[in-house]
XYZ file of C-alpha atoms in Angstrom:
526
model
C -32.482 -29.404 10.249
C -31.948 -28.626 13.670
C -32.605 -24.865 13.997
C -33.330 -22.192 16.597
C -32.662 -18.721 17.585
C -30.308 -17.639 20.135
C -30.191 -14.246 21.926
C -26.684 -12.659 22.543
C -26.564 -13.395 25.834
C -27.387 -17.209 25.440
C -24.772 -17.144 22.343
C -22.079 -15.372 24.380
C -20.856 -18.407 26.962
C -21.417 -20.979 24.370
C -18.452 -19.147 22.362
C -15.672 -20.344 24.978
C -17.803 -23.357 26.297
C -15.000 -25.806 25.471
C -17.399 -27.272 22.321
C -17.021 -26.908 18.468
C -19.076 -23.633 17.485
C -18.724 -21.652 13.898
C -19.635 -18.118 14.728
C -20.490 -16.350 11.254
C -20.790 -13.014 10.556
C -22.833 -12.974 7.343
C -23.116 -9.775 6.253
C -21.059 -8.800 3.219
C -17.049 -7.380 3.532
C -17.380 -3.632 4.338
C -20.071 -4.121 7.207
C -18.313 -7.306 8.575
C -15.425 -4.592 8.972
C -16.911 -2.119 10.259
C -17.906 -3.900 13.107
C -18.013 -7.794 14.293
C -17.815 -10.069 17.244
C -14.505 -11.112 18.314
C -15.041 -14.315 18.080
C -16.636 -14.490 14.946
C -15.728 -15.594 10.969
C -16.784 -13.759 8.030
C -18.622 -16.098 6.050
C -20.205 -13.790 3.243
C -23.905 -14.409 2.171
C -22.763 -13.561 -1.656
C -20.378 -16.708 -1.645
C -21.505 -19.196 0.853
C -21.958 -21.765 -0.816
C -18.423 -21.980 -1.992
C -16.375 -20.864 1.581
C -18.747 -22.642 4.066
C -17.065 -26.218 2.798
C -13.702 -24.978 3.379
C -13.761 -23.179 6.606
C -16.167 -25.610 8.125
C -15.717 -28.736 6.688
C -17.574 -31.077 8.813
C -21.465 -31.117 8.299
C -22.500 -31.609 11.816
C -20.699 -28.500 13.910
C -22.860 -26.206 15.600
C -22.804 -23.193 13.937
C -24.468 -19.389 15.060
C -24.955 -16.762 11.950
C -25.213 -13.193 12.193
C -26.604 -11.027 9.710
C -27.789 -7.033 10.156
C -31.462 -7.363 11.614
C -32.199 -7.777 7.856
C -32.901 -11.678 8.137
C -30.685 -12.644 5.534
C -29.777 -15.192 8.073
C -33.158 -17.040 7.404
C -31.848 -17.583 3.500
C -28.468 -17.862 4.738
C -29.820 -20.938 6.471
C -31.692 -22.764 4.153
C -28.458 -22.477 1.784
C -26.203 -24.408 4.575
C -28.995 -26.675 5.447
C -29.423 -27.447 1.064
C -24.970 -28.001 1.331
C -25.430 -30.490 4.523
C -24.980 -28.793 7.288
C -27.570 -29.882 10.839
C -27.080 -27.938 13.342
C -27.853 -24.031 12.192
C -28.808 -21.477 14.361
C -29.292 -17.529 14.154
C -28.847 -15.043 16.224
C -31.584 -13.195 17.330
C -31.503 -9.271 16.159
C -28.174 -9.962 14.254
C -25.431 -7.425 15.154
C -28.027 -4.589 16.190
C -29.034 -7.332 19.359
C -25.091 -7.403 19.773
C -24.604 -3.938 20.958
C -27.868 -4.173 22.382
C -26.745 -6.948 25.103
C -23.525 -4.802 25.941
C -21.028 -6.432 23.294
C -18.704 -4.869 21.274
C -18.091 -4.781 17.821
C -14.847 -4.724 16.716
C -13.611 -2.675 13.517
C -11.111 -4.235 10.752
C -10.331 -7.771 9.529
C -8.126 -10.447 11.272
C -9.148 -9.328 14.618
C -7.958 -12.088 17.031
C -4.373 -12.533 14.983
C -3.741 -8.881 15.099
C -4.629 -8.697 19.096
C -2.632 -10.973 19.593
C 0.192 -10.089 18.410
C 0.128 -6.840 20.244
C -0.380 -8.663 23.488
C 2.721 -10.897 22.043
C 4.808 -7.531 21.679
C 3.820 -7.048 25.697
C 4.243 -10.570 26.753
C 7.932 -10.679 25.796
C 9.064 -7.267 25.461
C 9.757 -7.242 21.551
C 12.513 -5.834 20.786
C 12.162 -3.016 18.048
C 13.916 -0.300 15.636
C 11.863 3.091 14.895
C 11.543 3.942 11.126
C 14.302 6.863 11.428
C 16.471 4.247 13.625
C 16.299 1.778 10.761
C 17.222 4.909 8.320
C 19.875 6.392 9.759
C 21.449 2.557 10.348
C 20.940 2.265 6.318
C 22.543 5.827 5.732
C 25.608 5.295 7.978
C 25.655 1.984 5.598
C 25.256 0.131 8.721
C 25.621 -4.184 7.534
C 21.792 -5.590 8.637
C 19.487 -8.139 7.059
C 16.310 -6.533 6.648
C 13.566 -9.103 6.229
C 10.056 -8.217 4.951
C 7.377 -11.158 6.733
C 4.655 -10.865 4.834
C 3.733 -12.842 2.118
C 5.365 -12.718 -1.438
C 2.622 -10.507 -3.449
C 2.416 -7.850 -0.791
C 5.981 -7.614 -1.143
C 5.753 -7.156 -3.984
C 3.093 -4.416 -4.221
C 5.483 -1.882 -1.760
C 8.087 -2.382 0.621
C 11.452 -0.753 2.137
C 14.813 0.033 0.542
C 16.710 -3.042 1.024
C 14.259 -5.046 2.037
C 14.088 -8.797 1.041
C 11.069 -11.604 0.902
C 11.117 -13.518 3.718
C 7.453 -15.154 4.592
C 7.273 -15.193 8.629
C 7.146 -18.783 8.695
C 10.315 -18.882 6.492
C 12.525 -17.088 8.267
C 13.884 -19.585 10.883
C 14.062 -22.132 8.390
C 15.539 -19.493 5.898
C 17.802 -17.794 8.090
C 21.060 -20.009 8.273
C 21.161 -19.126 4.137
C 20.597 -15.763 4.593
C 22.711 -14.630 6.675
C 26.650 -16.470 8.120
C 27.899 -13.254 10.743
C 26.162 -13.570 13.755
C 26.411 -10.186 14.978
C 24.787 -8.574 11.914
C 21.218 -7.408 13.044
C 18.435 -8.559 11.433
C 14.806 -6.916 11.272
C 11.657 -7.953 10.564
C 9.451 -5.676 8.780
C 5.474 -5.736 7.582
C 2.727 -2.927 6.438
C 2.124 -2.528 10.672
C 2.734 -3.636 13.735
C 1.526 -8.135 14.215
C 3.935 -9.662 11.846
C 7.119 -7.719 12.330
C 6.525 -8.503 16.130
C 5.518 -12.075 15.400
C 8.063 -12.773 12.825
C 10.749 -11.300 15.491
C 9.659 -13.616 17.996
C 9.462 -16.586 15.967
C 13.403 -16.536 15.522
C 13.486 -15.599 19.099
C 12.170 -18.741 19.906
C 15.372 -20.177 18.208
C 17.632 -18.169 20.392
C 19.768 -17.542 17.738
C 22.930 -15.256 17.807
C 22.288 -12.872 15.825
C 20.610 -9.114 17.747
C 16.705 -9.615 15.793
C 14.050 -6.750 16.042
C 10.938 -6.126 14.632
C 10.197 -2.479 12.657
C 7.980 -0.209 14.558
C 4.883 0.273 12.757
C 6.027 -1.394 9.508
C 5.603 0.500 6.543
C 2.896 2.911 7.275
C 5.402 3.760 10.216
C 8.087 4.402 7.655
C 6.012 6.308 5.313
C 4.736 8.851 8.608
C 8.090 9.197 8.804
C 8.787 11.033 5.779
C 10.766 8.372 4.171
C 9.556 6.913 0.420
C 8.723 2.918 -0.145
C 9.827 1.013 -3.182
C 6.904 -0.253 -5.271
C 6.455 -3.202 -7.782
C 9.629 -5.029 -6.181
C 10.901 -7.861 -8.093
C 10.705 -10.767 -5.512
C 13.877 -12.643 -4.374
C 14.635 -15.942 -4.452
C 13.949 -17.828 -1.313
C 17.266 -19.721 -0.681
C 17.431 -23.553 -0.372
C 18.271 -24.817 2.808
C 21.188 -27.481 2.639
C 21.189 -30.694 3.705
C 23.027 -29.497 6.994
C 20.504 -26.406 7.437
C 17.650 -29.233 7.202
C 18.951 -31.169 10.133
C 19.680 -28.468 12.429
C 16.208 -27.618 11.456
C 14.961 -30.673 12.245
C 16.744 -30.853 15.843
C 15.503 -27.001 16.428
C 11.665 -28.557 15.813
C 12.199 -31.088 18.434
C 13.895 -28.837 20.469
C 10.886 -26.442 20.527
C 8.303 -29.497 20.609
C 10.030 -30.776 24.159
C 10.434 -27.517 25.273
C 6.268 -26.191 24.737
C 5.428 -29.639 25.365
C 3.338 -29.354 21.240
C 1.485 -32.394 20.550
C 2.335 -34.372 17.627
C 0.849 -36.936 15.732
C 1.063 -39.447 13.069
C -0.543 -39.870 9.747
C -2.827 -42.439 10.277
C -4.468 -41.358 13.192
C -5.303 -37.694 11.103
C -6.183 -39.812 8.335
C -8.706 -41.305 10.107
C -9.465 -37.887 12.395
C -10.484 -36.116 8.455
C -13.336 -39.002 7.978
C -14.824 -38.625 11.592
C -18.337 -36.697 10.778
C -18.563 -35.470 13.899
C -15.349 -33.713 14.957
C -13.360 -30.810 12.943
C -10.211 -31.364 11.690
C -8.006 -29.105 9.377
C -4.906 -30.325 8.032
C -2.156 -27.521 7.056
C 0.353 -27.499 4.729
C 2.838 -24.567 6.209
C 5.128 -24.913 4.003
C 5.337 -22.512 0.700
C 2.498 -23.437 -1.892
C 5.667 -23.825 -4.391
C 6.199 -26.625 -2.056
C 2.716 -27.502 -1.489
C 2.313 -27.901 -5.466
C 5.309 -29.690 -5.577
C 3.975 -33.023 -3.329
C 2.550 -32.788 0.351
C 0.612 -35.208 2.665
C -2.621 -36.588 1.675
C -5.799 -34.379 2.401
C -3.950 -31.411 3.372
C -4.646 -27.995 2.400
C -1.843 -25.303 1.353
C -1.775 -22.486 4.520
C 1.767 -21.257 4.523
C 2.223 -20.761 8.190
C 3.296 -16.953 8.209
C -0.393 -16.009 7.044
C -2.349 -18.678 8.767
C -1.059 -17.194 12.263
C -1.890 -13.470 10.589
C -5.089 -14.430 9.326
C -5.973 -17.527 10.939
C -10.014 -16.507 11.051
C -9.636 -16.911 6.717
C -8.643 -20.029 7.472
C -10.978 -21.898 9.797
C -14.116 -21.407 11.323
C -14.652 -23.768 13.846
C -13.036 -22.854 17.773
C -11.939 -26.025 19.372
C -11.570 -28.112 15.968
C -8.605 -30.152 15.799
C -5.702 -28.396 13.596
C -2.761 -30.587 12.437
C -0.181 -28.617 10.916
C 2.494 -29.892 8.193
C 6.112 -29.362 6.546
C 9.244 -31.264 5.907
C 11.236 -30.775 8.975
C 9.190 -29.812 11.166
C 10.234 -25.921 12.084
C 7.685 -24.215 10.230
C 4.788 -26.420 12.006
C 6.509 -26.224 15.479
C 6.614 -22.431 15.563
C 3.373 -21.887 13.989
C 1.854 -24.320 16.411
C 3.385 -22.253 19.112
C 1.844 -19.296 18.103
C -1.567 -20.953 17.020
C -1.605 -22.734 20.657
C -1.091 -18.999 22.222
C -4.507 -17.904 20.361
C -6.686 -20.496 22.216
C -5.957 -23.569 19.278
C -6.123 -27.055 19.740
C -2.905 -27.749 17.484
C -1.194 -31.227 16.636
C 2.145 -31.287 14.595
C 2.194 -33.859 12.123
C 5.164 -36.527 12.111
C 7.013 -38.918 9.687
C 4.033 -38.295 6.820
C 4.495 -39.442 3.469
C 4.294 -35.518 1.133
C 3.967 -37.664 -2.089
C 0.638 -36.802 -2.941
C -0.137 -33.485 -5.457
C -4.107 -33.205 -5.433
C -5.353 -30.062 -3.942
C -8.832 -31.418 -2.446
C -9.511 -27.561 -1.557
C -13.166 -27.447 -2.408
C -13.911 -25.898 -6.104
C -15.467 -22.357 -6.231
C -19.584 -22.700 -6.629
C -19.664 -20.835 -10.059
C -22.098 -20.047 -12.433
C -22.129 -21.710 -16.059
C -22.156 -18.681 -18.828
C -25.269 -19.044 -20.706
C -24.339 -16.250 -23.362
C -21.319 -15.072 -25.303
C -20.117 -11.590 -25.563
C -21.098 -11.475 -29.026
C -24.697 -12.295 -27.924
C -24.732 -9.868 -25.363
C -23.946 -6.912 -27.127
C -26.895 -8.286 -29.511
C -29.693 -8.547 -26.973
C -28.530 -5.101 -25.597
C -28.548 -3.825 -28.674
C -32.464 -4.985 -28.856
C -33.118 -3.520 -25.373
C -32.958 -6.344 -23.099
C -32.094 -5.046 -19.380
C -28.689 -6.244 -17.729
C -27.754 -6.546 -14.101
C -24.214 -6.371 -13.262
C -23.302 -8.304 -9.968
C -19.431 -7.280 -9.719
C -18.324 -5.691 -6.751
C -19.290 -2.253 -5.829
C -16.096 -0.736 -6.700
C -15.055 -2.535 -9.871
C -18.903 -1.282 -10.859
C -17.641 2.067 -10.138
C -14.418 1.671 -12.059
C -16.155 0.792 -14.991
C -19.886 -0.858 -16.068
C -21.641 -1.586 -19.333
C -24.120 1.438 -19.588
C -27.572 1.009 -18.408
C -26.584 -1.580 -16.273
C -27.843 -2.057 -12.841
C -25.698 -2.762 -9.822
C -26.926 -5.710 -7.503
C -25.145 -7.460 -4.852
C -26.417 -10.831 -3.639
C -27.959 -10.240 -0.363
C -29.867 -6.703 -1.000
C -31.082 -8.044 -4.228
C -35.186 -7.710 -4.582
C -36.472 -10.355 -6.857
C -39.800 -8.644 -7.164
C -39.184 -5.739 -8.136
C -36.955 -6.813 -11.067
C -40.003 -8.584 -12.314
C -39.785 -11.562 -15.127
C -36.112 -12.789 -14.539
C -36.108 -13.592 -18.513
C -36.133 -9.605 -18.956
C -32.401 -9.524 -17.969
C -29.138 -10.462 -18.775
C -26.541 -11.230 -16.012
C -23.105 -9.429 -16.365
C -20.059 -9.194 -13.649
C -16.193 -10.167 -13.222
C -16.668 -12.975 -10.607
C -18.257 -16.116 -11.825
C -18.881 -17.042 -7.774
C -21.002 -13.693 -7.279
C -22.972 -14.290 -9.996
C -23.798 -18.117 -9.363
C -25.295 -16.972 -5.987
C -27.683 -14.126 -7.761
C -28.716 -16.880 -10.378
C -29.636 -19.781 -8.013
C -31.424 -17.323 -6.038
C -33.560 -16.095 -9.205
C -34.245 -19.393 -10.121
C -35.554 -20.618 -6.664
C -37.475 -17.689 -5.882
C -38.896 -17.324 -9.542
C -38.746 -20.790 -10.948
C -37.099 -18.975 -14.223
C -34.077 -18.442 -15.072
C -32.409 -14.744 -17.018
C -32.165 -14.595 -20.351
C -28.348 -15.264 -20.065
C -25.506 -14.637 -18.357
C -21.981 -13.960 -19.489
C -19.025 -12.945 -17.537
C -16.519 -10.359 -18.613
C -14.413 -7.644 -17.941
C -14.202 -4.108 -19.001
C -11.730 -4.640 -21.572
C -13.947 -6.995 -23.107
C -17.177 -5.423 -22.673
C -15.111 -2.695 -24.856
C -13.745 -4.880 -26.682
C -17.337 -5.871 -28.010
C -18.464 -2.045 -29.214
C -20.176 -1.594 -25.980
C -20.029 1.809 -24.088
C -18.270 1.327 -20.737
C -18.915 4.224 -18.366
C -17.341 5.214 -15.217
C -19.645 6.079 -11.663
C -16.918 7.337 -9.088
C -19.655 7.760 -6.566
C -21.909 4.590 -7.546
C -22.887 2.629 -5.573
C -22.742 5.044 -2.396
C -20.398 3.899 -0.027
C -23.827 2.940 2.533
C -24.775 1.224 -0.248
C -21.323 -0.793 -1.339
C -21.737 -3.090 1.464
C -19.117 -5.174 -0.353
C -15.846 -2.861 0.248
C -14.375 -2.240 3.428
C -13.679 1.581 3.353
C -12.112 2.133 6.938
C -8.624 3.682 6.377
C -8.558 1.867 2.939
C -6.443 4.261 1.912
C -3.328 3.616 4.348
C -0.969 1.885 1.616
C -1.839 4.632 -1.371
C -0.937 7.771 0.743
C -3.312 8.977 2.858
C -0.574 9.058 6.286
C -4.210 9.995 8.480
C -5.519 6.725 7.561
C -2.021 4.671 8.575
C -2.340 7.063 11.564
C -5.689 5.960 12.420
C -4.806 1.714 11.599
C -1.860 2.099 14.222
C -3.837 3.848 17.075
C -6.741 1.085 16.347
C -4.253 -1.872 16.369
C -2.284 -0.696 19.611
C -5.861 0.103 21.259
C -7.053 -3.297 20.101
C -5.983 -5.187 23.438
C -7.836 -2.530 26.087
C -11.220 -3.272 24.135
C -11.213 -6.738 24.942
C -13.907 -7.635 27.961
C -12.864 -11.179 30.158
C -13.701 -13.675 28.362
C -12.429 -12.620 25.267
C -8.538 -12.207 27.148
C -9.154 -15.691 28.474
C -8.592 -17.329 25.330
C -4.890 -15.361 24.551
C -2.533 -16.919 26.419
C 1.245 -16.774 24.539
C 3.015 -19.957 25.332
C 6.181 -19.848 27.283
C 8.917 -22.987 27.526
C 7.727 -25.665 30.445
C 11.361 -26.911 29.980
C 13.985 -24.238 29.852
């Protein structure tokens, strides 16, 4: 395996060097969080082997990992170079060597999608309602469309009065069944600030006739302004577009292909761009997975379009990879490739492709194969065997099997826990524990005496005494759980507070090269 360290300053130009590189940040969820490059993925030691295929899915890309100066890195390593992977290297120092050079660190998740968007909002001058605007339209019994862009199971969770489901991606295609009057207002909501902006400018784009604006500060902004939310929502219906709606559709696409000059592309040339081993290529499916499940193009993998510009870094790894983006008519991929081309993306839309085929090739979850049955467990407890419990800090904290320890994958010391066969694995999340047991077993050369996943329910279920640690693991120690403003959604208005001064303040922390890759697109043909 080709292998070598890399100091932060060598590291830093190769990130925008015009080459394939997969910068990952190693370290578990609440450190990644609380601090990582702006350029780089999380790819968590505790389930690499299962999310390394899918975000980088070609074998030979250059790839940099970070861990916390705790050389996890070095294991991390050997586990890509054991899936395929030839060109690993590590940066020297991990994060600490970051700072150290100058760099920042950037706090929260979905960094680059989030800056973005508020350099969108400047860009174009996004039009927007305040929360008490919105309110007082609603109280006067104002007619608006009030369209919540987030995905379906956040909607779900908490929205606004009146709101309706509306995925960003769907609402151009969407729109023409939503709403006929083309002077009613209609205003794009989300928890904050990216997609109400983005989802505003995406039917912008369509210069259609109707006054669009994005809420200011989304939800949280609502909520700080002393107005309630409506929880556990039943979600609406997302109207069929008719056969009409479909061809305007399809004439808006081309519109918006000849207008920001997208590239396009035909299915046999991706076809044959998916077997090259030495290029990255993802193929999206922007469309709803309802649709997805229903019959899309060969190879492709289900990324409805809203979320993959919102959370693109979940989705792919690899900067400069080739990403070919899919759907029936063409809308969803054309605007989505607009805003994917404005974050520095080399983005193809995919044309005349045959959506017959209904395997989801998305790579199976590396899990664990139970060794023991709940019945058995509460036997060998019951005759003092020792258990480890490798669910997530907080769900240990909510509720554990008593006596058991915690462990998480990458703090884990296999000597001190002695003969492996001495212990029974426990835990909610078959993937978590399959790291922790090929670990043991390639460090030891034994395996535990069993391992058997199950929930707290069941654990009860079985006559075993389930007890409750509110403060266990520490929050230093749950290295799992990201605890900056976690809070914002469940009441804590200092938290949503904080979230909206950090995303606003995201743009000013960026240093040059980092801007140089944000570039919105504008029309080349007006």
């Amino acid at each position: 395996m080709q292998m070598k360290e890399l100091t932060a300053q060598q590291l830093k130009p190769l990130l925008t060097d015009g080459g394939e590189i997969a910068f990952l940040d190693i370290r578990e969820h609440g450190q990644y969080g609380e601090g990582h490059p702006f350029f780089s993925v999380h790819l968590p030691f505790s389930k690499i082997e299962t999310l390394a295929p899918r975000l980088m899915p070609c074998r030979s890309v250059r790839c940099v990992l970070m861990d916390n100066g705790d050389d996890v890195s070095i294991r991390a390593a050997g586990i890509l170079e054991s899936l395929g992977y030839s060109n690993v290297n590590i940066l020297k120092g991990g994060s600490f060597a970051w700072t150290e050079a100058g760099y920042t660190l950037f706090k929260g998740v979905n960094v680059p999608s989030k800056t973005f968007g508020e350099l969108v909002e400047h860009e174009f001058d996004t039009k927007s309602v305040s929360a008490e605007e919105l309110h007082s339209m609603q109280a006067d019994g104002k007619e608006l469309l009030l369209l919540d862009g987030r995905s379906r199971a956040e909607f779900h969770k908490m929205s606004l009065p009146q709101a309706k489901s509306c995925p960003n991606a769907e609402l151009g295609y969407r729109l023409p069944m939503l709403v006929s009057n083309p002077n009613i207002p209609v205003i794009i909501n989300c928890a904050g600030r990216t997609r109400s902006i983005i989802g505003a400018q995406s039917l912008s784009l369509l210069n259609i006739s109707n006054p669009v604006y994005a809420l200011k500060n989304g939800t949280q902004g609502w909520r700080l302004a002393g107005f309630d939310l409506v929880n556990n929502i039943a979600i609406n219906n997302l109207p069929t577009p008719t056969k009409e709606a479909l061809e305007h559709g399809r004439e808006k696409a081309e519109e918006l292909i000849t207008r920001y000059n997208l590239n396009t592309v035909t299915e046999d040339i991706v076809q044959n761009w998916l077997k090259d081993k030495n290029q990255t290529s993802y193929l999206f499916d922007v469309r709803t997975e309802e649709e997805f499940s229903q019959g899309h193009v060969k190879n492709s993998i289900s990324a409805p379009g809203g979320q993959l510009v919102q959370a693109t870094d979940e989705k792919l790894a690899v900067r400069n990879a080739r990403i070919i983006l899919s759907c029936d008519n063409g809308l969803r991929s054309a605007i989505t490739a607009i805003w994917l081309a404005g974050m520095g993306h080399k983005v193809w839309i995919l044309q005349d492709s045959d959506m017959s085929d209904t395997a989801d090739i998305t790579p199976e979850n590396v899990r664990v194969i139970q060794t023991m049955t709940l019945p058995e467990l509460k036997m060998h407890i019951d005759n003092g065997l020792k258990i480890l419990d490798a669910s997530t800090g907080l769900n240990y904290r909510k509720g554990h099997i008593k006596g058991a320890k915690w462990v998480t994958r990458a703090r884990i010391n296999y000597e001190e826990l002695g003969n492996p066969e001495d212990w029974v694995l426990t835990g909610s999340c078959r993937m978590l524990m399959g790291g922790i047991a090929r670990d043991i077993e390639a460090t030891t050369g034994k395996k535990f005496k069993g391992i058997v996943k199950g929930s707290i329910e069941e654990w009860r279920a079985q006559g075993l005494e389930i007890i409750a640690t509110p403060d266990q693991p520490t929050e230093r120690e749950c290295i799992d759980y990201l605890f900056f403003v976690h809070d914002r959604h469940d009441g804590n208005l200092d938290a949503a507070r904080q979230y909206l001064k950090w995303e606003i303040g995201l743009l000013a922390l960026l240093d040059a090269q980092e801007r140089s890759v944000l570039s919105p697109l504008h029309p080349v043909i007006k």
